[in-house]
mmCIF file of C-alpha atoms in Angstrom:
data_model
loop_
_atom_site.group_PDB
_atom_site.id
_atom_site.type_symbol
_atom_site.label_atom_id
_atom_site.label_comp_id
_atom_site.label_asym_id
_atom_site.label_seq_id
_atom_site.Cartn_x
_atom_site.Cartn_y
_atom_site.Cartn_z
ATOM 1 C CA UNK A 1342 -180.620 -93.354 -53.572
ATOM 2 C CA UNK A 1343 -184.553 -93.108 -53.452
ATOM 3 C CA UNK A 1344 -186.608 -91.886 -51.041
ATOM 4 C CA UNK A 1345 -188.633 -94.669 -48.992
ATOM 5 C CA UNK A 1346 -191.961 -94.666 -50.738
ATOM 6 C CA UNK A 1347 -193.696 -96.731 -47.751
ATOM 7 C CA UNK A 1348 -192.766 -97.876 -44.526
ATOM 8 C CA UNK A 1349 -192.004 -101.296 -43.846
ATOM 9 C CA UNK A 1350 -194.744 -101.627 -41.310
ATOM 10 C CA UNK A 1351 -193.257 -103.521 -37.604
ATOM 11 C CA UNK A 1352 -190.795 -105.457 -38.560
ATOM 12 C CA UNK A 1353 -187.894 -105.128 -37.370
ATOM 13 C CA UNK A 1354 -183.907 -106.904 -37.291
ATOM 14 C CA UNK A 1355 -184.252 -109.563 -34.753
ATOM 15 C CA UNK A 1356 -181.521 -110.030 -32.372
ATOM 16 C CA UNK A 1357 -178.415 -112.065 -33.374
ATOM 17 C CA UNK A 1358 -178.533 -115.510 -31.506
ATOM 18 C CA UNK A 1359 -177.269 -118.043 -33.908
ATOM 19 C CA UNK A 1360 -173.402 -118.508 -34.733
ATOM 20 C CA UNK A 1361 -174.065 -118.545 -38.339
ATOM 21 C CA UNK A 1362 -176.054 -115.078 -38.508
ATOM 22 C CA UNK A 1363 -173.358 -113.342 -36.351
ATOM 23 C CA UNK A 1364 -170.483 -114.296 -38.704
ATOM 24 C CA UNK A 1365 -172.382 -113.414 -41.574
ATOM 25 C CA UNK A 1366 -173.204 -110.005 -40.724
ATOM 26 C CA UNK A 1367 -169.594 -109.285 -38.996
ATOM 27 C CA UNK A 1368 -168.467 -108.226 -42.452
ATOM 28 C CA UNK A 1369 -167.615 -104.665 -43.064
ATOM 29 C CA UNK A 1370 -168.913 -104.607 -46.704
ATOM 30 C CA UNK A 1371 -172.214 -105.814 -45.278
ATOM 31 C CA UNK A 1372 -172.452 -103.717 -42.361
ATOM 32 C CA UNK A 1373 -171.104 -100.347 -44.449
ATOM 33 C CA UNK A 1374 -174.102 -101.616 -47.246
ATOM 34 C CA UNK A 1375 -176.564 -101.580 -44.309
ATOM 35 C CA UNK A 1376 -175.654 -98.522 -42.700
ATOM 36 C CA UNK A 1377 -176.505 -96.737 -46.425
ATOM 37 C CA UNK A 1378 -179.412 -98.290 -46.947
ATOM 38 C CA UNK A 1379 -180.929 -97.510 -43.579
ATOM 39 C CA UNK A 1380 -179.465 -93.980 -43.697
ATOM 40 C CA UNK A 1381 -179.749 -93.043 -47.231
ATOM 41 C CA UNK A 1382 -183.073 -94.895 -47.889
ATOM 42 C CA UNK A 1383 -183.381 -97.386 -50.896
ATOM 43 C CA UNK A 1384 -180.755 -98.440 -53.506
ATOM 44 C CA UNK A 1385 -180.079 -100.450 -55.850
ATOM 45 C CA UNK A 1386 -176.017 -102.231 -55.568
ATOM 46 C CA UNK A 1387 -175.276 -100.247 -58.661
ATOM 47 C CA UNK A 1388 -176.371 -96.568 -56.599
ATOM 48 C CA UNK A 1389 -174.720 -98.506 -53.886
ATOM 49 C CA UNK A 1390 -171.409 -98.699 -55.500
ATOM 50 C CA UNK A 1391 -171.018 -95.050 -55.257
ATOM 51 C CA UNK A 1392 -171.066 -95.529 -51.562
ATOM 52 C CA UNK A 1393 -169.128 -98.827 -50.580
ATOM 53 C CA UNK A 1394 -165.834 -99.469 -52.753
ATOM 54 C CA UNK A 1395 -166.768 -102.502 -54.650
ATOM 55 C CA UNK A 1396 -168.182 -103.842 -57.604
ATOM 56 C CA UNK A 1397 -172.274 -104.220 -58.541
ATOM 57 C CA UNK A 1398 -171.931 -107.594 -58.809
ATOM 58 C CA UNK A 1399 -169.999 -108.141 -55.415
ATOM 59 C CA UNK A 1400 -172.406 -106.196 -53.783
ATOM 60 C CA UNK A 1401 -175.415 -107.923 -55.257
ATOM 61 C CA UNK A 1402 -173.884 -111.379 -53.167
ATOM 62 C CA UNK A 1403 -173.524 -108.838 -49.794
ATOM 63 C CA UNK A 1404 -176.735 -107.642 -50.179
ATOM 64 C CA UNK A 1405 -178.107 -111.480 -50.365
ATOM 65 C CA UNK A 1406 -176.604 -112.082 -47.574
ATOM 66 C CA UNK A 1407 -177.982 -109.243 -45.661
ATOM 67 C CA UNK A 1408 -181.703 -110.349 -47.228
ATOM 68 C CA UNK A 1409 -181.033 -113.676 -46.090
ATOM 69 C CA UNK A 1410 -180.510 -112.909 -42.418
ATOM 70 C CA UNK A 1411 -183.210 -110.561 -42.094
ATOM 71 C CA UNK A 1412 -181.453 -106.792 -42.524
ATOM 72 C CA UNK A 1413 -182.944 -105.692 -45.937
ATOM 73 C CA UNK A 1414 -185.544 -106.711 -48.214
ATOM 74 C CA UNK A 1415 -186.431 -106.169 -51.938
ATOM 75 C CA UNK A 1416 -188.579 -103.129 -52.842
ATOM 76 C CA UNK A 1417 -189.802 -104.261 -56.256
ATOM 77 C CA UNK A 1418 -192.054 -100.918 -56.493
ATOM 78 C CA UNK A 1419 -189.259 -98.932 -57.193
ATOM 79 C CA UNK A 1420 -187.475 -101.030 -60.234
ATOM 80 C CA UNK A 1421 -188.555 -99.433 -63.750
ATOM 81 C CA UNK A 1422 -187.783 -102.471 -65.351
ATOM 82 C CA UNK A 1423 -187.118 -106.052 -64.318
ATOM 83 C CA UNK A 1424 -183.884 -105.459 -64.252
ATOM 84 C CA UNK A 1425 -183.398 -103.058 -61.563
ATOM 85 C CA UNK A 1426 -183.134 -105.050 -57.946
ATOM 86 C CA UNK A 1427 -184.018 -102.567 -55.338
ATOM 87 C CA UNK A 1428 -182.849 -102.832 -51.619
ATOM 88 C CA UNK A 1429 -184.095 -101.151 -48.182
ATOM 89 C CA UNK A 1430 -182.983 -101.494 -44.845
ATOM 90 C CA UNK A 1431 -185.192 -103.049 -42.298
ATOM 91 C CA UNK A 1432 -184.850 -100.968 -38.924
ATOM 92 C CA UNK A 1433 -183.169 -102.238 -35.811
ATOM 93 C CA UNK A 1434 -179.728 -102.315 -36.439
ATOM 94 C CA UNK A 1435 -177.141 -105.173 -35.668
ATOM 95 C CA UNK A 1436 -177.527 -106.183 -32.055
ATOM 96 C CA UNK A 1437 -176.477 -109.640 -29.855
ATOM 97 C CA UNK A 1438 -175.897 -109.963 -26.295
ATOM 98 C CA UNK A 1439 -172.613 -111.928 -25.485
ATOM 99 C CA UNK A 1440 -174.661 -114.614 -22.854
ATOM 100 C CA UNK A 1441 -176.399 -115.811 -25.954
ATOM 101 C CA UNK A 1442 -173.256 -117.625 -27.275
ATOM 102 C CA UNK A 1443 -171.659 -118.507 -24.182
ATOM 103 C CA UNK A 1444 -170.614 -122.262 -24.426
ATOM 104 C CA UNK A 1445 -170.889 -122.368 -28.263
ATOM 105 C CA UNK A 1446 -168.005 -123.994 -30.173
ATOM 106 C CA UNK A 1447 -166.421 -121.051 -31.887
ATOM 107 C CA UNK A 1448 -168.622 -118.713 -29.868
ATOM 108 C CA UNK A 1449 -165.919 -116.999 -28.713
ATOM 109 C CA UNK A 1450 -163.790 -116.528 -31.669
ATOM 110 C CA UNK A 1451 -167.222 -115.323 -33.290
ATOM 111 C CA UNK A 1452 -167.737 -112.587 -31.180
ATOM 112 C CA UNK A 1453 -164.191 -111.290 -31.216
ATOM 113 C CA UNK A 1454 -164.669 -110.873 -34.717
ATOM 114 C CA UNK A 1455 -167.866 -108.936 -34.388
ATOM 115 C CA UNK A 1456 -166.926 -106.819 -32.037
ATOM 116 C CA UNK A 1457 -163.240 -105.915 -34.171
ATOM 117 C CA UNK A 1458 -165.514 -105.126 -37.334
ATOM 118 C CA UNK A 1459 -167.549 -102.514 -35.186
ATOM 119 C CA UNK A 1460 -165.384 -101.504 -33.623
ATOM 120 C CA UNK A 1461 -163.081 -100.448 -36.322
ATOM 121 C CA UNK A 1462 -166.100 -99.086 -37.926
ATOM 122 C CA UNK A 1463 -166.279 -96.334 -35.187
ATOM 123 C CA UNK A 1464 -162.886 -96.056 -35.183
ATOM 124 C CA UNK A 1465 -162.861 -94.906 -38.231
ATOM 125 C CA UNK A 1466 -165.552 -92.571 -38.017
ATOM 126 C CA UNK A 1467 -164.448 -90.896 -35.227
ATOM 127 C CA UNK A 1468 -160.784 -90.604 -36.994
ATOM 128 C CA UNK A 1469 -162.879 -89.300 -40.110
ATOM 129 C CA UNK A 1470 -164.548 -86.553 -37.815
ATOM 130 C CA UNK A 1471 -161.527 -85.511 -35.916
ATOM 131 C CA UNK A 1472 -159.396 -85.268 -38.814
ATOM 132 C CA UNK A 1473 -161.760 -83.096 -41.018
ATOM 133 C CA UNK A 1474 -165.275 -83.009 -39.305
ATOM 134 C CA UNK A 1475 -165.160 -78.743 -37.534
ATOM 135 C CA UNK A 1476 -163.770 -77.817 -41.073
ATOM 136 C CA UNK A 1477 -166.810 -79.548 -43.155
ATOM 137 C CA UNK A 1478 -169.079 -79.291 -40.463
ATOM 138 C CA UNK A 1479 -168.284 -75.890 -39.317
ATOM 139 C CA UNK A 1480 -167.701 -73.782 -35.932
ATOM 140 C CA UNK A 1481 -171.241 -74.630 -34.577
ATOM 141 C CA UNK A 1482 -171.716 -78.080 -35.196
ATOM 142 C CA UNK A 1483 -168.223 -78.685 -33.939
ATOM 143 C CA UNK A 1484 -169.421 -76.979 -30.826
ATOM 144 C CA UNK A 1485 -172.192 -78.964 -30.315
ATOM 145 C CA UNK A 1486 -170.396 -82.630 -30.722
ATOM 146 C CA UNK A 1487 -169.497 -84.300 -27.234
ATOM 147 C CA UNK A 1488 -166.368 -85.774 -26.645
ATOM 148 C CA UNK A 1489 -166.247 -87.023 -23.003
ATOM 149 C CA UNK A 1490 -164.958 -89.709 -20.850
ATOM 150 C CA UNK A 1491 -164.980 -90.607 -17.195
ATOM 151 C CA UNK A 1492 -164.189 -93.565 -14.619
ATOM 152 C CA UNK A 1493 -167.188 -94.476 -12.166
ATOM 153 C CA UNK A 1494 -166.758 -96.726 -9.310
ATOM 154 C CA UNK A 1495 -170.053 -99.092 -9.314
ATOM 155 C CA UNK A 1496 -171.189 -102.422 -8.415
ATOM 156 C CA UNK A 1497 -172.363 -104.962 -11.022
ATOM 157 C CA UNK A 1498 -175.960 -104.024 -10.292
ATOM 158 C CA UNK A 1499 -175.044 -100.431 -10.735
ATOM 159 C CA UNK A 1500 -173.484 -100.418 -13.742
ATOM 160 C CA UNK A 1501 -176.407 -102.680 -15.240
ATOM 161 C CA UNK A 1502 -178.460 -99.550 -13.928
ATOM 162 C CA UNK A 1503 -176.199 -96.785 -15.969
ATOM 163 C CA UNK A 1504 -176.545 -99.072 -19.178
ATOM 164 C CA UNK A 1505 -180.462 -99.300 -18.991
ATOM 165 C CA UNK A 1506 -180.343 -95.296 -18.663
ATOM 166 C CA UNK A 1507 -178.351 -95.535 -21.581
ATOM 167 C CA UNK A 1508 -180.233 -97.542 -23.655
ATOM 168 C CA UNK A 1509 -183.774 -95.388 -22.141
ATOM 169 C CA UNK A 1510 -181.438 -92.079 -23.884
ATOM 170 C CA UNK A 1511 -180.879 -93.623 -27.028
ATOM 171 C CA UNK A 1512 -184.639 -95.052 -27.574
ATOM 172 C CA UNK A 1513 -185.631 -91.316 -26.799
ATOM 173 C CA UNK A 1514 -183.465 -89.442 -29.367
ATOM 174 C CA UNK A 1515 -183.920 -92.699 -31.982
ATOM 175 C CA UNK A 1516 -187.109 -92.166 -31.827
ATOM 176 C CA UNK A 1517 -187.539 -87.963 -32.163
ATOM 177 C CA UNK A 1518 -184.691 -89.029 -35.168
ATOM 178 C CA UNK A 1519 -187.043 -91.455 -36.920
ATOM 179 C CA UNK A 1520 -189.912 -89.076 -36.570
ATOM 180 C CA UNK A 1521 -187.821 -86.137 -37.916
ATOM 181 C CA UNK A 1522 -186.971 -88.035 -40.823
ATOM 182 C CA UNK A 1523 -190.271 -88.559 -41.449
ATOM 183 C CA UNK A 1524 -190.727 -84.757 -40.859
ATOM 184 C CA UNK A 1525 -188.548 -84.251 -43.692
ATOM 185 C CA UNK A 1526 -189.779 -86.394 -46.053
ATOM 186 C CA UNK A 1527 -192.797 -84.321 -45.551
ATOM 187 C CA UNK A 1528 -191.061 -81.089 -46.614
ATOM 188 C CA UNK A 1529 -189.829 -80.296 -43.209
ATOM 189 C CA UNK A 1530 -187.045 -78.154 -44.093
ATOM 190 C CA UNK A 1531 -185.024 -77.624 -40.518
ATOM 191 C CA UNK A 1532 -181.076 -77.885 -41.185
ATOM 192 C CA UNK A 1533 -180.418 -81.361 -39.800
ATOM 193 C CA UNK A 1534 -177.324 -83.817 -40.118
ATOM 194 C CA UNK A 1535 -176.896 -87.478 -39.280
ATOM 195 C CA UNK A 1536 -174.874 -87.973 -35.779
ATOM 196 C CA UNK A 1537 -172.973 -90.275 -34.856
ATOM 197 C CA UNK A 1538 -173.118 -91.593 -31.526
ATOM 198 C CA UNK A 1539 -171.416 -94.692 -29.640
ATOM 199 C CA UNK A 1540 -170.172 -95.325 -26.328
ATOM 200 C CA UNK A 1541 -168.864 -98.135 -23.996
ATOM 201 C CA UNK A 1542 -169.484 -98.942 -20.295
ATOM 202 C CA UNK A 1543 -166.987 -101.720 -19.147
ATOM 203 C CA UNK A 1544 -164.782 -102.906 -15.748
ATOM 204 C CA UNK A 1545 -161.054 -102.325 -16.080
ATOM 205 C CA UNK A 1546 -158.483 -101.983 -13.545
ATOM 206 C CA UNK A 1547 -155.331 -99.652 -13.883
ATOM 207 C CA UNK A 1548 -154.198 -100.160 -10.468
ATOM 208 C CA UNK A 1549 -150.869 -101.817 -9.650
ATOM 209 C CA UNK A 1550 -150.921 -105.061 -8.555
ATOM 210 C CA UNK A 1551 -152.603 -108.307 -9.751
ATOM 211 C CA UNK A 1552 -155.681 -108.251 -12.021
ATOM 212 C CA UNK A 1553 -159.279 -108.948 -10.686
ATOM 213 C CA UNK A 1554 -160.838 -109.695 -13.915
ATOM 214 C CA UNK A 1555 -160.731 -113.143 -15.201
ATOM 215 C CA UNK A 1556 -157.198 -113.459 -17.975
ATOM 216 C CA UNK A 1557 -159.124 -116.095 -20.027
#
């Protein structure tokens, strides 16, 4: 991996709207290649292969792919020769609102399949963390991880209220993260680690009797 010799000015990953983009990046080759490029900085798929089980030359089509639809582009600077084919992440992340495809053939198979790829994907980091994380991490970072869970008892416009707090807390910490990694790449030397962090907000009902929701 290489450190990010310049930033990639404003751009940014637009937001999914288009069937074709949304089963293109719900691949969890693609989205695992992503996640170490925008984590670990630039690569090329050979460096990558040390991160995501596959071969350079399957990983050369994924990262395409991802290039393609907007989530990494070439940084030619970095190649020594013409034979090197450097990657970096364009920031944003992988993001689509469910009313966008509403009414599109295949829409909702599409989304299901999303949804199971990311899902999965913090499945298995949470599995990864509980299985092994206080004894790589050690006593005080294990200490300081959350784990929590609660039922609230809101009305639609409520619960659209608790997700825009939600999304006002992440922007805050995303952006002291992004300026702490730039911190660092400045010699900044204070002991941090990358954290994971995901969380649902969704109606369910556990009660006896007959559903609300609808069963389609």
């Amino acid at each position: 991996m290489a450190k990010e010799p310049r930033a990639t000015a404003a751009k940014t990953t637009a937001r999914i709207t288009d069937l074709r983009t949304l089963r293109a990046i719900a691949h969890p080759v693609r989205l695992r290649l992503y996640e170490v490029l925008a984590t670990g900085g630039p690569a090329t798929a050979s460096k990558l292969s040390a991160y995501v089980p596959g071969a350079p030359g399957s990983l050369s089509y994924h990262l395409r792919q991802l290039a393609e639809h907007g989530y990494i582009e070439e940084a030619p600077e970095l190649g020594k020769d013409g034979r090197e084919r450097w990657w970096r992440a364009i920031p944003g992340g992988v993001r689509w609102s469910n009313a966008d495809f509403e009414g599109q053939p295949a829409g909702r198979e599409a989304l299901a399949s999303a949804q199971q790829v990311l899902v999965a994907r913090q499945l298995e980091r949470l599995h990864a963390w509980q299985a092994a994380g206080a004894e790589q991490w050690g006593p005080d970072w294990a200490g300081a991880a959350v784990a929590t869970d609660t039922v609230l008892h809101l009305s639609l416009d409520e619960l659209r209220e608790f997700a825009a707090d939600l999304h006002a807390v992440m922007n805050k910490w995303g952006e002291a993260s992004r300026a702490a990694t730039q911190g660092a790449r400045r010699g900044d030397d204070t002991d941090r680690e990358q954290v994971f962090v995901f969380t649902h907000a969704f109606p369910f009902d556990d009660r006896p009797g007959p559903s609300r929701g609808n069963p389609a």
